[in-house]
Coordinates of C-alpha atoms and ligand atoms in Angstrom, one line a residue:
M1 CA -25.9 24.3 -2.4
N2 CA -24.5 22.4 0.6
N3 CA -26.5 21.4 3.6
S4 CA -25.8 24.3 5.9
Q5 CA -27.3 26.6 3.2
L6 CA -30.2 24.6 3.0
F7 CA -31.1 24.3 6.6
T8 CA -30.9 28.0 7.5
P9 CA -32.8 28.9 10.5
E10 CA -35.6 30.6 8.3
M11 CA -36.0 27.3 6.4
M12 CA -36.3 25.2 9.7
L13 CA -38.9 27.7 10.8
Y14 CA -40.9 27.1 7.6
I15 CA -40.5 23.2 7.9
T16 CA -41.6 23.3 11.6
V17 CA -44.7 25.6 10.9
G18 CA -45.7 23.3 7.9
L19 CA -45.5 20.3 10.2
V20 CA -47.6 21.9 12.9
F21 CA -50.1 22.8 10.3
V22 CA -50.3 19.1 8.8
V23 CA -50.4 17.7 12.3
S24 CA -53.2 20.0 13.5
L25 CA -55.4 19.2 10.4
L26 CA -54.9 15.6 11.1
V27 CA -56.2 16.1 14.7
L28 CA -59.1 18.1 13.4
L29 CA -60.3 15.3 11.0
L30 CA -59.9 12.8 13.5
S31 CA -61.9 14.7 16.2
V32 CA -64.7 15.0 13.6
Y33 CA -64.7 11.3 12.7
V34 CA -64.8 10.5 16.5
L35 CA -67.6 12.9 17.3
Q36 CA -69.6 11.2 14.2
V37 CA -69.1 7.9 15.8
L38 CA -70.2 9.1 19.0
K39 CA -73.3 10.7 17.6
A40 CA -74.4 7.5 15.9
F41 CA -73.8 5.7 19.1
V42 CA -76.0 8.1 21.2
E43 CA -78.6 8.1 18.3
K44 CA -79.0 4.3 18.4
Q45 CA -79.6 4.5 22.5
M46 CA -82.5 7.0 21.8
T47 CA -86.3 6.1 22.1
E48 CA -88.4 7.2 19.0
E49 CA -89.8 10.3 20.7
Q50 CA -86.2 11.4 21.5
R51 CA -85.2 11.1 18.1
V52 CA -88.1 13.1 16.6
A53 CA -87.5 16.0 19.3
A54 CA -83.8 15.9 18.4
A55 CA -84.4 16.3 14.7
A56 CA -86.9 19.2 15.4
E57 CA -84.3 21.2 17.1
P58 CA -82.4 23.8 15.0
S59 CA -79.0 22.9 13.9
W60 CA -75.9 24.0 15.7
F61 CA -74.9 26.4 13.0
A62 CA -78.6 27.6 12.7
Q63 CA -78.6 28.6 16.3
L64 CA -75.3 30.6 16.2
W65 CA -76.4 32.1 13.0
Q66 CA -79.6 33.4 14.9
K67 CA -77.4 34.5 17.8
W68 CA -75.1 36.7 15.8
N69 CA -77.6 38.4 13.7
D70 CA -80.6 38.6 16.2
F71 CA -83.1 38.4 13.5
K72 CA -86.5 39.1 14.4
P73 CA -88.9 36.3 12.8
I74 CA -91.3 37.7 10.3
E75 CA -94.3 36.5 12.4
K76 CA -93.1 38.6 15.2
E77 CA -92.6 41.9 13.2
D78 CA -95.6 43.6 14.8
E79 CA -93.5 43.9 18.3
I80 CA -91.0 46.1 16.7
L81 CA -93.0 48.0 14.3
L82 CA -92.7 51.7 14.9
D83 CA -96.0 53.7 15.1
H84 CA -95.2 56.1 12.1
N85 CA -96.5 55.4 8.5
Y86 CA -95.4 57.5 5.7
D87 CA -97.7 56.9 2.6
G88 CA -97.8 53.0 3.7
I89 CA -94.0 52.9 4.3
K90 CA -93.5 51.6 7.7
E91 CA -90.3 51.2 9.6
L92 CA -88.9 48.4 12.0
D93 CA -87.0 49.1 15.3
N94 CA -84.6 46.5 14.4
H95 CA -81.5 46.0 16.5
L96 CA -78.0 46.3 15.3
P97 CA -76.7 42.8 14.6
P98 CA -74.6 41.6 17.5
W99 CA -71.7 40.7 15.3
W100 CA -71.7 44.3 13.9
K101 CA -71.8 45.7 17.6
G102 CA -69.0 43.4 18.7
L103 CA -66.8 44.8 15.8
F104 CA -67.6 48.5 16.7
Y105 CA -66.6 47.7 20.4
V106 CA -63.5 46.1 19.2
T107 CA -62.5 49.2 17.3
I108 CA -63.0 51.3 20.4
A109 CA -61.0 49.1 22.4
Y110 CA -58.3 49.3 19.7
A111 CA -58.3 53.1 19.6
V112 CA -57.8 53.3 23.4
I113 CA -54.9 50.6 23.3
Y114 CA -53.5 52.8 20.4
L115 CA -53.6 56.0 22.1
L116 CA -52.1 54.6 25.4
V117 CA -49.4 52.6 23.5
F118 CA -48.3 55.5 21.1
H119 CA -49.2 58.7 22.7
V120 CA -49.6 58.4 26.4
F121 CA -46.9 55.8 27.5
Q122 CA -45.1 56.2 24.2
T123 CA -43.8 52.6 24.4
A124 CA -43.8 52.1 20.5
P125 CA -42.2 54.6 17.9
L126 CA -44.4 56.7 15.8
Q127 CA -43.8 56.8 11.9
E128 CA -41.5 59.6 12.0
E129 CA -39.4 58.2 14.8
K130 CA -39.4 54.8 13.1
Y131 CA -38.2 56.4 9.9
D132 CA -35.5 57.9 11.6
M133 CA -34.5 54.5 13.4
E134 CA -34.4 52.9 10.0
M135 CA -32.2 55.4 8.3
A136 CA -29.9 55.0 11.2
A137 CA -29.9 51.5 11.0
A138 CA -29.2 51.7 7.4
A139 CA -26.4 54.2 7.8
A140 CA -24.9 51.8 10.5
L141 CA -25.0 48.9 7.8
K142 CA -23.6 51.1 5.2
A143 CA -20.7 52.2 7.6
S144 CA -20.0 48.6 8.6
Q145 CA -19.9 47.3 5.2
E146 CA -17.5 50.4 4.1
A147 CA -15.4 49.7 6.9
D148 CA -14.7 46.3 5.3
L149 CA -13.6 47.9 2.1
V150 CA -10.0 48.4 1.4
I151 CA -9.8 51.7 -0.2
D152 CA -6.1 52.5 -0.9
F153 CA -6.6 55.3 -3.5
D154 CA -8.3 58.7 -3.8
E155 CA -9.7 60.6 -6.7
N156 CA -6.1 61.5 -7.9
T157 CA -4.5 58.0 -7.5
V158 CA -7.6 56.0 -8.8
T159 CA -6.9 53.5 -11.6
A160 CA -9.2 51.7 -13.8
S161 CA -10.3 48.3 -12.8
T162 CA -10.0 45.5 -15.2
D163 CA -11.5 42.9 -13.2
A164 CA -14.5 41.3 -14.9
V165 CA -16.7 41.0 -11.6
E166 CA -16.1 44.8 -10.9
L167 CA -16.7 45.9 -14.4
A168 CA -20.0 43.9 -14.4
D169 CA -20.9 45.6 -11.0
G170 CA -20.2 49.1 -12.7
Q171 CA -22.2 47.9 -15.8
K172 CA -25.2 47.0 -13.5
F173 CA -25.2 50.5 -11.7
F174 CA -24.6 52.5 -14.9
E175 CA -27.8 50.7 -16.3
V176 CA -29.8 51.5 -13.4
Q177 CA -28.5 54.9 -12.4
C178 CA -26.9 56.5 -15.3
A179 CA -28.7 55.2 -18.4
V180 CA -31.7 57.6 -18.0
C181 CA -29.3 60.4 -19.1
H182 CA -26.4 58.7 -20.8
K183 CA -28.3 55.7 -22.5
A184 CA -27.6 52.2 -21.7
D185 CA -25.2 52.0 -24.4
G186 CA -23.3 55.2 -23.3
G187 CA -24.5 57.0 -26.4
G188 CA -26.0 59.9 -24.7
L189 CA -29.5 61.5 -24.2
A190 CA -29.6 64.4 -21.9
G191 CA -26.1 63.8 -20.8
P192 CA -23.3 63.6 -23.3
N193 CA -22.0 60.7 -25.3
L194 CA -19.6 58.7 -23.2
T195 CA -18.2 56.2 -25.9
D196 CA -16.4 58.9 -28.0
Q197 CA -13.0 60.5 -27.5
Y198 CA -14.5 63.9 -26.8
W199 CA -15.0 65.1 -23.3
K200 CA -16.3 68.4 -21.7
N201 CA -14.6 67.6 -18.1
G202 CA -11.4 65.8 -19.1
G203 CA -11.1 62.0 -20.6
S204 CA -8.4 60.8 -18.1
F205 CA -9.6 58.1 -15.8
T206 CA -9.1 60.3 -12.9
D207 CA -11.3 63.0 -14.7
I208 CA -14.1 60.4 -15.3
Y209 CA -13.9 59.4 -11.7
K210 CA -13.9 62.9 -10.5
V211 CA -17.0 63.8 -12.4
I212 CA -18.8 60.8 -11.2
K213 CA -17.7 61.6 -7.6
N214 CA -18.3 65.5 -7.7
G215 CA -20.8 65.9 -10.2
V216 CA -20.5 69.1 -12.6
T217 CA -21.9 72.1 -10.7
G218 CA -24.8 73.8 -12.5
T219 CA -25.7 70.7 -14.6
A220 CA -27.9 67.7 -14.2
M221 CA -24.7 65.7 -13.6
I222 CA -25.0 65.3 -9.8
P223 CA -22.3 64.2 -7.3
W224 CA -22.8 60.5 -6.7
E225 CA -20.4 60.4 -3.8
S226 CA -23.3 60.1 -1.2
Q227 CA -24.8 57.2 -3.0
L228 CA -21.9 55.0 -4.2
N229 CA -18.9 53.9 -2.2
P230 CA -15.5 54.6 -3.6
I231 CA -15.0 51.1 -4.8
R232 CA -18.5 51.2 -6.6
M233 CA -17.6 54.7 -8.2
R234 CA -14.4 53.3 -9.5
N235 CA -16.2 50.1 -10.9
V236 CA -18.9 52.6 -12.6
A237 CA -15.9 54.7 -14.0
S238 CA -14.1 51.7 -15.1
Y239 CA -17.0 50.7 -17.0
V240 CA -17.5 54.0 -18.6
Q241 CA -14.1 54.0 -19.7
S242 CA -14.4 50.6 -21.2
L243 CA -17.3 52.1 -23.5
Q244 CA -14.6 54.0 -25.3
G245 CA -14.8 53.4 -29.1
T246 CA -17.7 51.2 -29.0
N247 CA -19.5 53.4 -31.4
P248 CA -23.1 52.6 -30.5
P249 CA -25.8 53.5 -33.1
G250 CA -27.7 56.6 -32.7
A251 CA -25.0 58.2 -30.4
L252 CA -25.0 62.0 -29.8
P253 CA -22.2 63.9 -31.8
P254 CA -19.0 64.8 -30.2
D255 CA -19.0 67.5 -27.5
G256 CA -16.1 68.9 -25.7
D257 CA -12.4 68.5 -26.4
L258 CA -10.5 65.5 -28.0
Y259 CA -8.8 63.6 -25.4
D260 CA -6.0 61.2 -26.7
P261 CA -4.5 58.8 -24.2
Q262 CA -1.3 58.5 -26.1
Q263 CA -0.9 62.3 -26.2
E264 CA -1.2 62.4 -22.4
E265 CA 1.3 59.6 -21.9
L266 CA 3.7 61.5 -24.2
E267 CA 3.2 64.9 -21.9
T268 CA 3.5 62.8 -18.7
I269 CA 7.0 61.4 -20.1
S270 CA 8.1 64.8 -21.3
N271 CA 7.1 66.4 -18.0
D272 CA 9.2 63.7 -16.2
Y273 CA 12.4 64.9 -17.8
Ligands
HEC301 C1 -29.9 63.5 -14.8 C2 -29.1 63.2 -15.9 C3 -27.8 62.5 -15.5 C4 -27.5 61.3 -14.8 C5 -28.5 60.4 -14.1 C6 -26.3 61.1 -14.8 N1 -25.6 61.9 -15.8 FE1 -23.6 62.2 -16.3 N2 -23.8 63.8 -17.1 C7 -25.1 64.5 -17.2 C8 -24.8 65.8 -17.8 C9 -25.8 66.7 -18.3 C10 -23.4 65.9 -18.2 C11 -22.8 67.0 -18.9 C12 -22.1 68.0 -17.7 C13 -21.4 69.2 -18.4 O1 -22.1 69.7 -19.2 O2 -20.2 69.1 -18.2 C14 -22.8 64.7 -17.7 C15 -21.6 64.4 -17.6 C16 -20.9 63.2 -17.3 C17 -19.8 62.7 -17.6 C18 -18.5 63.6 -18.2 C19 -18.7 63.5 -19.6 C20 -18.1 64.7 -20.3 O3 -18.1 64.8 -21.4 O4 -17.0 65.1 -19.5 C21 -19.3 61.3 -17.0 C22 -18.3 60.5 -17.0 C23 -20.8 61.0 -16.7 N3 -21.8 62.1 -16.8 C24 -21.0 59.9 -16.2 C25 -22.2 59.8 -15.4 C26 -22.5 58.4 -14.6 C27 -21.2 57.1 -14.3 C28 -23.6 58.5 -14.2 C29 -24.4 57.5 -13.2 C30 -23.7 57.0 -12.0 C31 -24.1 59.5 -14.5 N4 -23.4 60.2 -15.3 C32 -25.6 60.1 -14.4 C33 -26.3 64.0 -16.9 C34 -26.5 62.8 -16.1

């Protein structure tokens, strides 16, 4: 990893936020300390009576707690006692706590703002619109990525790749997308065994590529063209072909016709003459 990778804008952001956090913590600690010193200083100047009066006053936190909850002290409950009495069960006319009312008003304000933003002025997209936007962005990204690919083959001229990176890419996709039906080792489950020489749809490389691209109508083998770009389809097809003769344990029995690559080669040669 070199320096330019280490100091990405994202990394710089994290570092800055971290520093700001540490500095504000230090400032907070320092101000608490200064306040303590000031308090001690003021107390030193006070007379004895002032000191007793200050100690009797409820703390800052107790005052805040009282303000937010608006409790009626038990001694004053008579003032809010309602005049009904059910078999000795009485009812107090307590206020809602101010913190609760505050939250309630916040939700009302939020609902009004939400309504204005999303439904009256329509300044922000609703879920469905947002979904469409994200799909469009993904499609644009896919198109731009595919625009960079050099695709110099079609389903009739495609040849197997022997590149280790491309085969590994094919294997990864096979294990994620295809293994549910063909088993991770290609031995076959709901889909046929791909490791033997018997094929239902032909065993040449272009046959395999075509099955992956176009699927087999009326079976669970769907066309993958919309999900995999041509390079990736070639990688997956190359990986499938590389499974030939691996003979994994528990593989399904042969299905379809024997495909013999040598036979094919002879036929091609004889066709040429
Ligand atoms: C939902 C199950 C399913 C999934 C997922 C699936 N396949 Fe298939 N596949 C099948 C079935 C079923 C067949 C047999 C079609 C037929 O009867 O001709 C088949 C056939 C094939 C064949 C031709 C086999 C032959 O004998 O002619 C190949 C190659 C193949 N699949 C590759 C793949 C690859 C690569 C993937 C992943 C990108 C994949 N399959 C994903 C079910 C599946």
